[in-house]
XYZ file of C-alpha atoms in Angstrom:
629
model
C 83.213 100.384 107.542
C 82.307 102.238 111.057
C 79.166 104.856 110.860
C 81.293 107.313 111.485
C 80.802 110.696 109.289
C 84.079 112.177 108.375
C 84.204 116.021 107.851
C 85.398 118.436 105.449
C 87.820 119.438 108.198
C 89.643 115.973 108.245
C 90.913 116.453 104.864
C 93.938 118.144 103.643
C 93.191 119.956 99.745
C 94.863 117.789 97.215
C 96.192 121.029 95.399
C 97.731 122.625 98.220
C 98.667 119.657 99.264
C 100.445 118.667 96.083
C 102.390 122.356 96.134
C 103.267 121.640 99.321
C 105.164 118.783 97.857
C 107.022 120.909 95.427
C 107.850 123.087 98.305
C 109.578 119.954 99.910
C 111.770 119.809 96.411
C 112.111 123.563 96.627
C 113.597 122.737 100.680
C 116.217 120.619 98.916
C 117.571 122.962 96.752
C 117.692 125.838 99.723
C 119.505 123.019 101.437
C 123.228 124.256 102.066
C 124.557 120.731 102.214
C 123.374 119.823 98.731
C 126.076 120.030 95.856
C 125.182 123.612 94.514
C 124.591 121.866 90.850
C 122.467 119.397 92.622
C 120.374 122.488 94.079
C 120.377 123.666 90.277
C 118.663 120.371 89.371
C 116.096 120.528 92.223
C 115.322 124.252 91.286
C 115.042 123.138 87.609
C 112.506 120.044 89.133
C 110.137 122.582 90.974
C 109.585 124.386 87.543
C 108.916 121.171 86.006
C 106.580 120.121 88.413
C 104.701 123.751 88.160
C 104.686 123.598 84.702
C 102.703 120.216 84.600
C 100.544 121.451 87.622
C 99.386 124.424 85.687
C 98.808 122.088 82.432
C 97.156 119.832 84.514
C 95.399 120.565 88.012
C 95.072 124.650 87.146
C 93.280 124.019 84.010
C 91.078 121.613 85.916
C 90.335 123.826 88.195
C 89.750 126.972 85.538
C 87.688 124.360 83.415
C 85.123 123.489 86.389
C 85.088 127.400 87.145
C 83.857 128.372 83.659
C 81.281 125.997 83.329
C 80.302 125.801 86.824
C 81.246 121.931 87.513
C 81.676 120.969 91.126
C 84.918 119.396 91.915
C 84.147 117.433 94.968
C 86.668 117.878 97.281
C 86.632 116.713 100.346
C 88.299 119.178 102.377
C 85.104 121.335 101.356
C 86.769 123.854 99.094
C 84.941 125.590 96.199
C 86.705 125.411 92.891
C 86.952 129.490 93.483
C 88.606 129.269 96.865
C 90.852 126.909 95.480
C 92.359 128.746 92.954
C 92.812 131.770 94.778
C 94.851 129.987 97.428
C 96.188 128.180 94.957
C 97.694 131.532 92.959
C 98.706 132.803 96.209
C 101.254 129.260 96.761
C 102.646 129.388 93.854
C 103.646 133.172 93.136
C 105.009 132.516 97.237
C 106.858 128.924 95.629
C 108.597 131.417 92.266
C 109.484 134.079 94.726
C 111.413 131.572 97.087
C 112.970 129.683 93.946
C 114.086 132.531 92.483
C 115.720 133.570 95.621
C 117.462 130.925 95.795
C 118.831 130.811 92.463
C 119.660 134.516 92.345
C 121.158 134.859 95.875
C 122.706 131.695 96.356
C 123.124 128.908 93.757
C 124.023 130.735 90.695
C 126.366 133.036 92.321
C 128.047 129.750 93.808
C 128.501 128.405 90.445
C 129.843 131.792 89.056
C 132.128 131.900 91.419
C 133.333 128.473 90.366
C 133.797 129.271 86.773
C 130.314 128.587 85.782
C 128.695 131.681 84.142
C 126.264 133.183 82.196
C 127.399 136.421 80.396
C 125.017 139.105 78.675
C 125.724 139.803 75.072
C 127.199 143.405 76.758
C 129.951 141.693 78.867
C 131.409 139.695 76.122
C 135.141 140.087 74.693
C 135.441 140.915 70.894
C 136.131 137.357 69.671
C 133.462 136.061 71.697
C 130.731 138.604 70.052
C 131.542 137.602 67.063
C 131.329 133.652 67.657
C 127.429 134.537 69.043
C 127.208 136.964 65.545
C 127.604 134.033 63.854
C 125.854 131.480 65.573
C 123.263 133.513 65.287
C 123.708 134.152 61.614
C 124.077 130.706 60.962
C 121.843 128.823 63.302
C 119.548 130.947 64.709
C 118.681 133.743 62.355
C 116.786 131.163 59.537
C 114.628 129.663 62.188
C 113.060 133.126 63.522
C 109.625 133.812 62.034
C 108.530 137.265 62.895
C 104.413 137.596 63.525
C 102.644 140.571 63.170
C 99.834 140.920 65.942
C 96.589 142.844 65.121
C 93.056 142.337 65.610
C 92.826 140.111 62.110
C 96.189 138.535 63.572
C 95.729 137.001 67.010
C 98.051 134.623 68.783
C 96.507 131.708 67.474
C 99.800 129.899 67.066
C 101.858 130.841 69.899
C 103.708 127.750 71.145
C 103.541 126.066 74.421
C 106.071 126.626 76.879
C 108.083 127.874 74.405
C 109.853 131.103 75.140
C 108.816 134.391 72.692
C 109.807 137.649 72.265
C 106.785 140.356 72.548
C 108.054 143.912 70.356
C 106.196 147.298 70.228
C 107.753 148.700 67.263
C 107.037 152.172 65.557
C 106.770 152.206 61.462
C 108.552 154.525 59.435
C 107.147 158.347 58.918
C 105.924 157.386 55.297
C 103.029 154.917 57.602
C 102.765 157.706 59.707
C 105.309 156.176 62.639
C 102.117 153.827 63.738
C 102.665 151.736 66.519
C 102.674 148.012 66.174
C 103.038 144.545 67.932
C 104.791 141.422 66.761
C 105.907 138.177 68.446
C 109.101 136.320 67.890
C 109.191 132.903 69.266
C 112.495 131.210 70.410
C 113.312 128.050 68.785
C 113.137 125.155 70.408
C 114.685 122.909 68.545
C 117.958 124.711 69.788
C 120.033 124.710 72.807
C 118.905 127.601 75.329
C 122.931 127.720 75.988
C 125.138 128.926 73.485
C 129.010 128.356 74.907
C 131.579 130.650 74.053
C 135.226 130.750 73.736
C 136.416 130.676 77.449
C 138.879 128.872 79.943
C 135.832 128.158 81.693
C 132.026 127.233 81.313
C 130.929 130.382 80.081
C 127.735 130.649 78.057
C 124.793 133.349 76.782
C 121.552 131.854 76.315
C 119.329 131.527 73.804
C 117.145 134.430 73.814
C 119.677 136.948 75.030
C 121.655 136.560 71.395
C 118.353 136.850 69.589
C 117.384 140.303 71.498
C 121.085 140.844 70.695
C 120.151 140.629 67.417
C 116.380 141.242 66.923
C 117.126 144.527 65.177
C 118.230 142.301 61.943
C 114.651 141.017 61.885
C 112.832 144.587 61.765
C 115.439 146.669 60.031
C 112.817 148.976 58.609
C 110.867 149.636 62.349
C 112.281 151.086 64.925
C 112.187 148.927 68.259
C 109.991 150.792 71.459
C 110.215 147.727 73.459
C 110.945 144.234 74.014
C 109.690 141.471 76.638
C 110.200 137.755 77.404
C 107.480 135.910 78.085
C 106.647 132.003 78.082
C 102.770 130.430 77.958
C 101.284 127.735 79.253
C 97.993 125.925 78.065
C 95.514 123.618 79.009
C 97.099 120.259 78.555
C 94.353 118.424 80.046
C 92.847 117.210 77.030
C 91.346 113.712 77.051
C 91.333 111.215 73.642
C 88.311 110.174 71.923
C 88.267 106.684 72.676
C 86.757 104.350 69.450
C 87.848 101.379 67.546
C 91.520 100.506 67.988
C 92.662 101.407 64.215
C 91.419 104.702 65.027
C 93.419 105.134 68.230
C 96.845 106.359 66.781
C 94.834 109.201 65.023
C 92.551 109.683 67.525
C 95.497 110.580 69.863
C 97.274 112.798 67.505
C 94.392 115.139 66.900
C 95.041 115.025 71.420
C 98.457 116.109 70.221
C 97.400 118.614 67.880
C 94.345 120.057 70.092
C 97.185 120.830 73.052
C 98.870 123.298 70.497
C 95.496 125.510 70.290
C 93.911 124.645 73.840
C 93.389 127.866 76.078
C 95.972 129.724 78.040
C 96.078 128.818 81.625
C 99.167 131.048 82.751
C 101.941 133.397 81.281
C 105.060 133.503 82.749
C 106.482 137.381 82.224
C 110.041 138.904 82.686
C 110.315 140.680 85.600
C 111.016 143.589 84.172
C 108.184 143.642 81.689
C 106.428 147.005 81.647
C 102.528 147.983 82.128
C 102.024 148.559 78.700
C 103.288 144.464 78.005
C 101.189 143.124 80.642
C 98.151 144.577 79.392
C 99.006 143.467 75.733
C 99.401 140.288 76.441
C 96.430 139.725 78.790
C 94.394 141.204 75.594
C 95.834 139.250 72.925
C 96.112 136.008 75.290
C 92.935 136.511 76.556
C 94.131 135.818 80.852
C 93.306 137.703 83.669
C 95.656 138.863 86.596
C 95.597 135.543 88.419
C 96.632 133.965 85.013
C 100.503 135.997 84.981
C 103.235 135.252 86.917
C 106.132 137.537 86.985
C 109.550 135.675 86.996
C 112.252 137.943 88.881
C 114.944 136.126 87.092
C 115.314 133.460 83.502
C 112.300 131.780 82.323
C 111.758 128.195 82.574
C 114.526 127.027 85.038
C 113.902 123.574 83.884
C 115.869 124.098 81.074
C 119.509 124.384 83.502
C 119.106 120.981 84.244
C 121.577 120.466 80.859
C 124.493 122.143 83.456
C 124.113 119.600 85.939
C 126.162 116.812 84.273
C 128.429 119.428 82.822
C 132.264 117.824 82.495
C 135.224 118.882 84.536
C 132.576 119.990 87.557
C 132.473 116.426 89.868
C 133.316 118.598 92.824
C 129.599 120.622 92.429
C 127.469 117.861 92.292
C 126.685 113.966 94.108
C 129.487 111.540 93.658
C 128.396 109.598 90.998
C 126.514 106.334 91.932
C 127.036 103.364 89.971
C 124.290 100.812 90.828
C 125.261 97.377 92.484
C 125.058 93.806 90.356
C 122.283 91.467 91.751
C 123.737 89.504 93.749
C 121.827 86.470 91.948
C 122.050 87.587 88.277
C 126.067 88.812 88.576
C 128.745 87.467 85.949
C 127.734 84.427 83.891
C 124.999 82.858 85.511
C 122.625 80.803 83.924
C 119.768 83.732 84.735
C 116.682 80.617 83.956
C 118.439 78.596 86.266
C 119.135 81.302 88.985
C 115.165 82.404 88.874
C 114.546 78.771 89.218
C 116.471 78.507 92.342
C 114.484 81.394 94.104
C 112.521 84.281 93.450
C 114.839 87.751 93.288
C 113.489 91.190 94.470
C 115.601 94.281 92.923
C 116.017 97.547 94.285
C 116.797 100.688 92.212
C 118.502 102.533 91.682
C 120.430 101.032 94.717
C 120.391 97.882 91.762
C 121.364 97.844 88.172
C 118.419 97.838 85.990
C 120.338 96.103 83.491
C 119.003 92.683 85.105
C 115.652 93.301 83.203
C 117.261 94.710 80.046
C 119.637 91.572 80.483
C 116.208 89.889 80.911
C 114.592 90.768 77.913
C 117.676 90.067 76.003
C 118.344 86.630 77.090
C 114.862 85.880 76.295
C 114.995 87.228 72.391
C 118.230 85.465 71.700
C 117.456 81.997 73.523
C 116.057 79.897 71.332
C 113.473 77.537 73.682
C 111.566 80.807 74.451
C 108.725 80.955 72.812
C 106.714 84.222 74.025
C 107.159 87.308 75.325
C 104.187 89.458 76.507
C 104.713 93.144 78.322
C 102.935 96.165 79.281
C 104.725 99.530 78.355
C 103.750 102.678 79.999
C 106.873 104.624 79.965
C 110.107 104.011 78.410
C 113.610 105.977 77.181
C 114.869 107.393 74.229
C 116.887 105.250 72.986
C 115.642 102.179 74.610
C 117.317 98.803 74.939
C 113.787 97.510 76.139
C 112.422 98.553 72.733
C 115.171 96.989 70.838
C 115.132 93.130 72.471
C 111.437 93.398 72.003
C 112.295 93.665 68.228
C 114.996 91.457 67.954
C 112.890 88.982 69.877
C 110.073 89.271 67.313
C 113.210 89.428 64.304
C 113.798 86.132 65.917
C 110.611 84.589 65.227
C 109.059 84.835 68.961
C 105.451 85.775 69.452
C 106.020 89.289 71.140
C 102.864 90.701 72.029
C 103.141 94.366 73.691
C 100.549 96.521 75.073
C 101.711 100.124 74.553
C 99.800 102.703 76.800
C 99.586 105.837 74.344
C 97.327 107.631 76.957
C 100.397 107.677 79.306
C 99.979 111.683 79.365
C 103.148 113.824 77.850
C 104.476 110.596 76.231
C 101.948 109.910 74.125
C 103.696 110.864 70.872
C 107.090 108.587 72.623
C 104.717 105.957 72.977
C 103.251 106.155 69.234
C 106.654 105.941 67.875
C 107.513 103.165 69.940
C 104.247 101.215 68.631
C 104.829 101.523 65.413
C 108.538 100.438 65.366
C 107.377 97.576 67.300
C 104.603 96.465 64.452
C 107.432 96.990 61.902
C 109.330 94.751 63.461
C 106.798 92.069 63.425
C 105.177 92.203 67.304
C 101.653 92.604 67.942
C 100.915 95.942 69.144
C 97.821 96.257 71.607
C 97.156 100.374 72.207
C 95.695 100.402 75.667
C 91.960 99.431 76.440
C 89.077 101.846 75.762
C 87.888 103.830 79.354
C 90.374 102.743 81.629
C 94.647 103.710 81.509
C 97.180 100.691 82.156
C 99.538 101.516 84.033
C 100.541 98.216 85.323
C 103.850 97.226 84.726
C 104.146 93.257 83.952
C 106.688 91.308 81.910
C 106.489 87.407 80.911
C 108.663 85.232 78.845
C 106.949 81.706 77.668
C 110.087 79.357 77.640
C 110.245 75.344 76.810
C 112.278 73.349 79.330
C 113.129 69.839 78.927
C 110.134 68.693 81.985
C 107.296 71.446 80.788
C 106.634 74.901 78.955
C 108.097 77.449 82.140
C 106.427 81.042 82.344
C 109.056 83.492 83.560
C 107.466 86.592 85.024
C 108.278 90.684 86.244
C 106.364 92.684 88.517
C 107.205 96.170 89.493
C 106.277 99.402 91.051
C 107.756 101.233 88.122
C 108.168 101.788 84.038
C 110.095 99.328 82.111
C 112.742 102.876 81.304
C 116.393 102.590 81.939
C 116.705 106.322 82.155
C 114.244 106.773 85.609
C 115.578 103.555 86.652
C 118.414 105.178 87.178
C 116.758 108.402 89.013
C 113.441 106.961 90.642
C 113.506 104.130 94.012
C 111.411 101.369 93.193
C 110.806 97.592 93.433
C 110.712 93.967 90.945
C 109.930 91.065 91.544
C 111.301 88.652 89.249
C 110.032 84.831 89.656
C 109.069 81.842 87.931
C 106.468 80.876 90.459
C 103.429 78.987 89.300
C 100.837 80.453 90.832
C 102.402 84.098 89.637
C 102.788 82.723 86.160
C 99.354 81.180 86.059
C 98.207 85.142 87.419
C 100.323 87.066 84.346
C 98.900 84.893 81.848
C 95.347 85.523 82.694
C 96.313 89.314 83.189
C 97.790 89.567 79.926
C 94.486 87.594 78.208
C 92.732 90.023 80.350
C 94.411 93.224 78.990
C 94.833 91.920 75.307
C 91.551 90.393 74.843
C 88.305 89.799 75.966
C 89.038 86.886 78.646
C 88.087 88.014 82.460
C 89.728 86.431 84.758
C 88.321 83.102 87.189
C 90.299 84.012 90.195
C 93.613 85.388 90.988
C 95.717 83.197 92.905
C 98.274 85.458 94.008
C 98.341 88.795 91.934
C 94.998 91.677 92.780
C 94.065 94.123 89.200
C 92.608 97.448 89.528
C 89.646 97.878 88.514
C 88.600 94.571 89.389
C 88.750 93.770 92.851
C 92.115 96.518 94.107
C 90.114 98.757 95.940
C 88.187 95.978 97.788
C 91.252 93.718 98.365
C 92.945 96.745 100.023
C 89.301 98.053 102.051
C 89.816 94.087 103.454
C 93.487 94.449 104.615
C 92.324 97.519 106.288
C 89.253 95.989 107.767
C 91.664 92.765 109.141
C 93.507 94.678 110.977
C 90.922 96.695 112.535
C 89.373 92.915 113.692
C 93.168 92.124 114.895
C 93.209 95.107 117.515
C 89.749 95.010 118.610
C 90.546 91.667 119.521
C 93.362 92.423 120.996
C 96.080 91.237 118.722
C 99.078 92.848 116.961
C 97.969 95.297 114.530
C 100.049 97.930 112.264
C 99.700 99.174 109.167
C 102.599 100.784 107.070
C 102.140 102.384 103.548
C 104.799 103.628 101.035
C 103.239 105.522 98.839
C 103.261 108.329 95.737
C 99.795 109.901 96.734
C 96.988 109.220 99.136
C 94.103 111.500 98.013
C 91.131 108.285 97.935
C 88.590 109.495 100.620
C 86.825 106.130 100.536
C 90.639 104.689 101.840
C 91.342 107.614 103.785
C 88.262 107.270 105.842
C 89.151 103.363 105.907
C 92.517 104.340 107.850
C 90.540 107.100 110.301
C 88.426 103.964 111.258
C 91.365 101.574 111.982
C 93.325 104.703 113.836
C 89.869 104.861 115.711
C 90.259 101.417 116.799
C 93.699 101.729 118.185
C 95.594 100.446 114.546
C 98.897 101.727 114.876
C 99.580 103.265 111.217
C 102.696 104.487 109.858
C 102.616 106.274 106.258
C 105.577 107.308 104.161
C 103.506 109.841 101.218
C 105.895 111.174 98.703
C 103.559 113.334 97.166
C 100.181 114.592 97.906
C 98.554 113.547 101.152
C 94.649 114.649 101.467
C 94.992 112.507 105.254
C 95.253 115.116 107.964
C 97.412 112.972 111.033
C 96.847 113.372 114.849
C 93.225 115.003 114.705
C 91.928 114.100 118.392
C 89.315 110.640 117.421
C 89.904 110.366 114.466
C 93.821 109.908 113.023
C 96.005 110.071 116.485
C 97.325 106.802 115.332
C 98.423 107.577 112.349
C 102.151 109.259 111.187
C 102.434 111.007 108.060
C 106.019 111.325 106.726
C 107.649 112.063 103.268
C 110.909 111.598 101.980
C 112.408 113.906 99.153
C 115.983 113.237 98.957
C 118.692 112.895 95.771
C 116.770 110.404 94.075
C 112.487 110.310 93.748
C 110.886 107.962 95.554
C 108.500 106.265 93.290
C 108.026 102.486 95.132
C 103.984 101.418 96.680
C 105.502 99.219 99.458
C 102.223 97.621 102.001
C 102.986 96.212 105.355
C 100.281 94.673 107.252
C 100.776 93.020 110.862
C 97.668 90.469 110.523
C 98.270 89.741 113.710
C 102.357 88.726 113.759
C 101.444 86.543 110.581
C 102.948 89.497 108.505
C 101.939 90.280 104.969
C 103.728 92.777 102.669
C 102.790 93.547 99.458
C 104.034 95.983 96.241
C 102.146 97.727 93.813
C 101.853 100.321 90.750
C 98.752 101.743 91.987
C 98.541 104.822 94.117
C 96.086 104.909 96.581
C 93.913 107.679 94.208
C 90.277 107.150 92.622
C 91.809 107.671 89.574
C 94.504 104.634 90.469
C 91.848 102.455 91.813
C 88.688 102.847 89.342
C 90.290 104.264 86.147
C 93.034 101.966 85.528
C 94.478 98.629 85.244
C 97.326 98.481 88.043
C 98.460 95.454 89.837
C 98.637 94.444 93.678
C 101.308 91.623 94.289
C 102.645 89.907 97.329
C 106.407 89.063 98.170
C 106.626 86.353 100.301
C-alpha cells in the first residue's frame, strides 16, 4: 500500500467503540415509537451484550493489566486508560437503561396490566399460592453457605443471582455476627405468576427473601442484599489430539465456574457494610461493582416479550415470505438446476434450507452430505435431517465447531448425537476457529454425480434465522461445487487446496484477496475510472484493512460503509478518510449479513461473506469469501 504512516489519532478504540454500539441498542429502547415490550427486549439485549463484554473484552483488558501485557491498540490507549474510560461508559450505559425501564417502559406495561408485585402488595390467596411455590419448588433447591475465612466463595455461580445475609447467632454463641450466601436457582423461572385477571407476577428472588427466614430459623437476620457476579469467561481450550477435544473443552467448561471475578452487579440499595464484604470475600476493587438502581439482570424480561393476549405492546408479528423459487411442490433439484437462488432472512423463510437438508436425507440418489456447524437451536430440525440422513445410509460428514464460545457445551451435545446416529463427526481444526458456514449434498443424476451447494453469511439455526438479516446462496454451479469439495477436504483432512475457482478461505488467501479489491479500485480512480467501494459489515477493527481504505479515500475512492458493530475507522479526518461514510443500522431485527460492493470500474463485483473484517476473522479462522454473480 501507500507510505503513508497512519496515527494513533485515526483510530477509534475498539472498546468504546463496541459500547458505543450497545448504546445504539440502548437508543432503541428509549425510542418512543417502539412497542413498549419491544423496548423491554432491547433493554433486556443491552444487558446481554454487557454481560458478554465484561466476560469477554473486561477480563481481557484486567488480564493484560495484571501481568503487564500490551494490548496493541491502535488508537494508542494503554490497557489502564482503557479501562477507566471504559468503567466510566458503562456505569453512564446502566444509569440510562435503568432510566428507562424505571421511568418509562415498565410503568407503560403496568399500566397495561402487566405487573410485578412485591410479596407486601399481594392479596391473601395470592400469598399463599407464592407460600407454596416456594414450599414446593423453591425451598428444596436453596443451599445455605456459611462464609468465613476457612469458607470463601469458591463456588459462587456465574451470573447467577445470590442472596448475601449478615445474621447474628443466638446468646448461647454469644450473638456473633456471621455471613452466608444463598444463591437463586437457576434452573427456575425468575417469574412466578399469580392468581390475577391480568399478567401479574413476583419474581424469583423476592419470594425467597419473602421467605429466607425458613432457612435460618435459629439466627436472627441483620441484613440482606442482592447481588449477581460475573467472571472471566475468556478462557481458551487446550488444543491436542482430536479424541481429547470433547474433554479438553469441558475442563474450558468447568475452569469458567472458578475463573476470577471481573464485576459484581449490587442492589442499589445495598449498604456500606455489603459492599465492603463482598469486595473482601470476592476479592474486586471499586471499578469491579456496579450498582443496579433497579432488578438485576434485565436479560432475564425478555420471557415477557412474547407474553399471550399482549399483540397490541409489541411488532406485528412477521411471518417470513416463501422463495419465490422453492414455493409449493417444486422439484427443489430441478429448480436449483434452473438458476442459482439468493435468500434473504428473515425477510425469507429459512425453512428452504431445513427443507434442503430434508429433501436430501430422504431422496434416495443422494449420496453425501457434508456441513460446517457453528451455531445451531435447541431443538434443531438441522440436527435431526443430518441424522435421519445418516439413519438412511448417506455418508454425512459434519464438522462441529465446539470452540464456538458460550455454545460449546450446545455444540458437544450436538456432536455426540450426531456420532450416535452414525455421521462422522469432525471437532474443529487445532489453532484456528471455523466459522464458515457451508452446506453440500453429493446427488446421482441420470447424466453425472451433481454437487448441490449453500453458502451464507450466517449459522445453519432456525431460531436467529428468524431474528438476525443475512444472506445464502444456494447453487449447483460447477465451479462452486468443485470449490466446497476442496473446502470440505480442506477442513476435514489434510488436503490444501490447488486453486479456488470461485470461493476465497480465511486464513489462506482472505485477507490478501480483499487488500487486492481495495488496491483495484485505488488503480480505477487514479486512472480516472469509476471507483466505489461499499461494505456491510458486523465489525471493522483490522488496522492493516483500515489503513487499506484511508489509502483508497486518499486517492479519491468514494467509500460507503454500513458497520453494525464496532468501527475502529474514524470517517471525514481532513487527508486521510473524507471519502469515506460510516453508518450503522440497529433496528427490530440484528443485522448480521458481510455484503462487498466493488465498482471495478462499471464492471461491478459484489461479493458475501462470514468473515468480519477483524484480525481475529482474517488470521484465526476458517471463513469464506464468495461471489454472486
Amino acid at each position: 500500500m501507500s507510505n503513508f504512516t497512519y496515527k494513533p489519532k485515526h483510530f477509534l478504540n475498539r472498546e468504546l467503540s463496541w459500547l458505543a454500539f450497545n448504546e445504539r441498542v440502548l437508543q432503541e429502547a428509549e425510542d418512543p415509537k417502539t412497542p413498549p415490550l419491544n423496548q423491554l427486549q432491547f433493554l433486556a439485549i443491552v444487558s446481554s451484550n454487557l454481560d458478554e463484554f465484561a466476560m469477554i473484552r473486561l477480563a481481557s483488558l484486567r488480564h493484560m493489566l495484571r501481568t503487564g501485557k500490551s494490548n496493541d491498540c491502535p488508537s494508542g490507549m494503554e490497557v489502564r486508560e482503557q479501562i477507566d474510560k471504559v468503567a466510566v461508559a458503562i456505569r453512564k450505559m446502566v444509569r440510562r437503561q435503568y432510566g428507562c425501564f424505571n421511568e418509562k417502559v415498565w410503568p407503560t406495561l403496568a399500566r397495561s396490566g402487566l405487573r410485578r408485585l412485591m410479596p407486601s402488595e399481594l392479596l391473601v390467596e395470592q400469598h399463599r399460592h407464592i407460600e407454596a411455590v416456594f414450599g414446593e419448588q423453591v425451598y428444596p433447591l436453596l443451599t445455605p453457605l456459611a462464609v468465613d475465612d476457612e469458607r470463601k466463595f469458591s463456588r459462587v455461580p456465574d451470573l447467577a443471582i445470590n442472596v448475601l445475609l449478615r445474621l447474628r447467632g443466638p446468646a448461647a454463641e454469644g450473638k456473633a455476627e456471621r455471613v452466608a450466601v444463598v444463591a437463586i436457582p437457576a434452573t427456575l423461572p425468575r417469574m412466578i405468576v399469580v392468581p390475577a385477571e391480568k399478567h401479574e407476577f413476583v419474581l424469583l428472588e423476592d419470594v425467597v427473601l419473602a421467605f429466607i427466614g425458613r432457612l435460618f430459623q435459629d439466627q436472627e437476620i441483620l441484613e440482606t442484599t442482592l447481588f449477581r457476579a460475573t467472571r472471566d469467561g475468556d478462557l481458551s481450550v487446550e488444543e491436542s489430539k482430536d479424541e481429547d477435544y470433547v474433554a479438553s473443552m469441558s475442563e474450558v467448561l468447568i475452569g469458567r465456574r472458578e475463573s476470577r471475578f471481573v464485576r459484581v452487579e449490587l442492589a442499589g440499595n445495598a449498604s456500606p457494610w455489603a459492599e465492603r464484604t463482598l469486595k473482601k470475600l470476592l476479592d474486586v476493587g471499586d471499578e469491579e461493582i456496579v450498582r443496579i438502581p433497579g432488578p438485576l439482570d434485565l436479560k432475564a424480561w425478555w420471557s415477557l416479550v412474547n407474553l399471550p393476549g399482549l399483540s397490541t405492546l409489541r411488532y406485528p408479528q412477521w411471518r417470513p415470505q416463501p422463495v419465490a423459487e422453492l414455493a409449493g411442490d417444486v422439484d427443489v433439484w430441478a429448480a436449483i438446476r434452473k438458476d442459482d437462488i439468493l435468500v434473504h432472512h428473515p425477510y425469507e423463510t429459512f425453512d428452504v434450507v431445513v427443507r434442503l437438508l430434508q429433501e436430501a436425507a430422504a431422496d434416495r440418489n443422494v449420496r453425501a452430505i457434508k456441513q460446517v456447524l457453528y451455531r445451531t437451536s435447541g431443538a434443531s430440525k438441522i440436527i435431526a435431517a443430518l441424522e435421519q440422513a445418516a439413519a438412511n445410509g448417506k455418508q454425512v460428514s459434519v464438522l462441529v465447531e465446539l470452540k464456538a464460545r458460550f455454545d460449546e457445551a450446545r455444540n458437544i451435545e450436538w456432536a455426540r448425537r450426531l456420532e450416535r446416529a452414525g455421521a462422522q463427526v469432525v471437532y474443529g481444526l487445532s489453532g484456528l476457529k471455523v466459522h464458515a458456514k457451508a452446506l453440500m449434498i453429493v446427488r446421482r443424476e441420470p447424466d453425472r454425480i451433481r454437487r448441490y451447494v449453500h453458502l451464507a453469511t450466517g449459522n445453519y439455526n432456525e431460531t436467529t434465522a428468524q431474528q438476525y438479516t443475512d444472506l445464502g446462496l444456494i447453487t449447483c454451479d460447477e465451479d462452486f461445487g468443485s470449490d466446497v469439495a476442496a473446502f470440505f477436504n480442506m477442513v476435514t483432512g489434510y488436503s490444501l487446496p490447488v486453486g479456488w475457482r470461485k470461493i476465497v478461505a480465511a486464513p489462506l488467501g482472505l485477507r490478501q484477496r480483499l487488500l487486492h479489491l481495495v488496491r483495484r479500485e485505488i488503480e480505477r480512480a487514479e486512472a480516472g475510472r469509476g471507483a466505489a467501494i461499499m461494505a456491510k459489515l458486523n465489525s471493522l477493527s483490522d488496522p492493516e484493512m483500515i489503513a487499506a481504505l484511508y489509502d483508497a479515500s486518499r486517492a479519491g475512492v468514494k467509500i460507503h460503509l454500513n458497520v453494525r458493530g464496532v468501527c475502529c475507522l474514524r470517517p471525514g479526518v481532513k487527508g486521510v478518510s473524507e471519502n469515506i461514510e460510516v453508518v450503522s443500522i440497529v433496528d427490530r431485527f440484528l443485522e448480521h449479513s458481510r455484503v462487498l460492493y466493488f465498482r471495478n470500474g462499471g464492471n461491478e463485483e459484489v461479493y458475501l461473506s462470514s468473515a468480519d473484517w477483524m484480525p481475529r476473522n482474517l488470521d484465526r479462522r476458517v471463513e469464506l469469501l464468495f461471489p454472486i454473480e
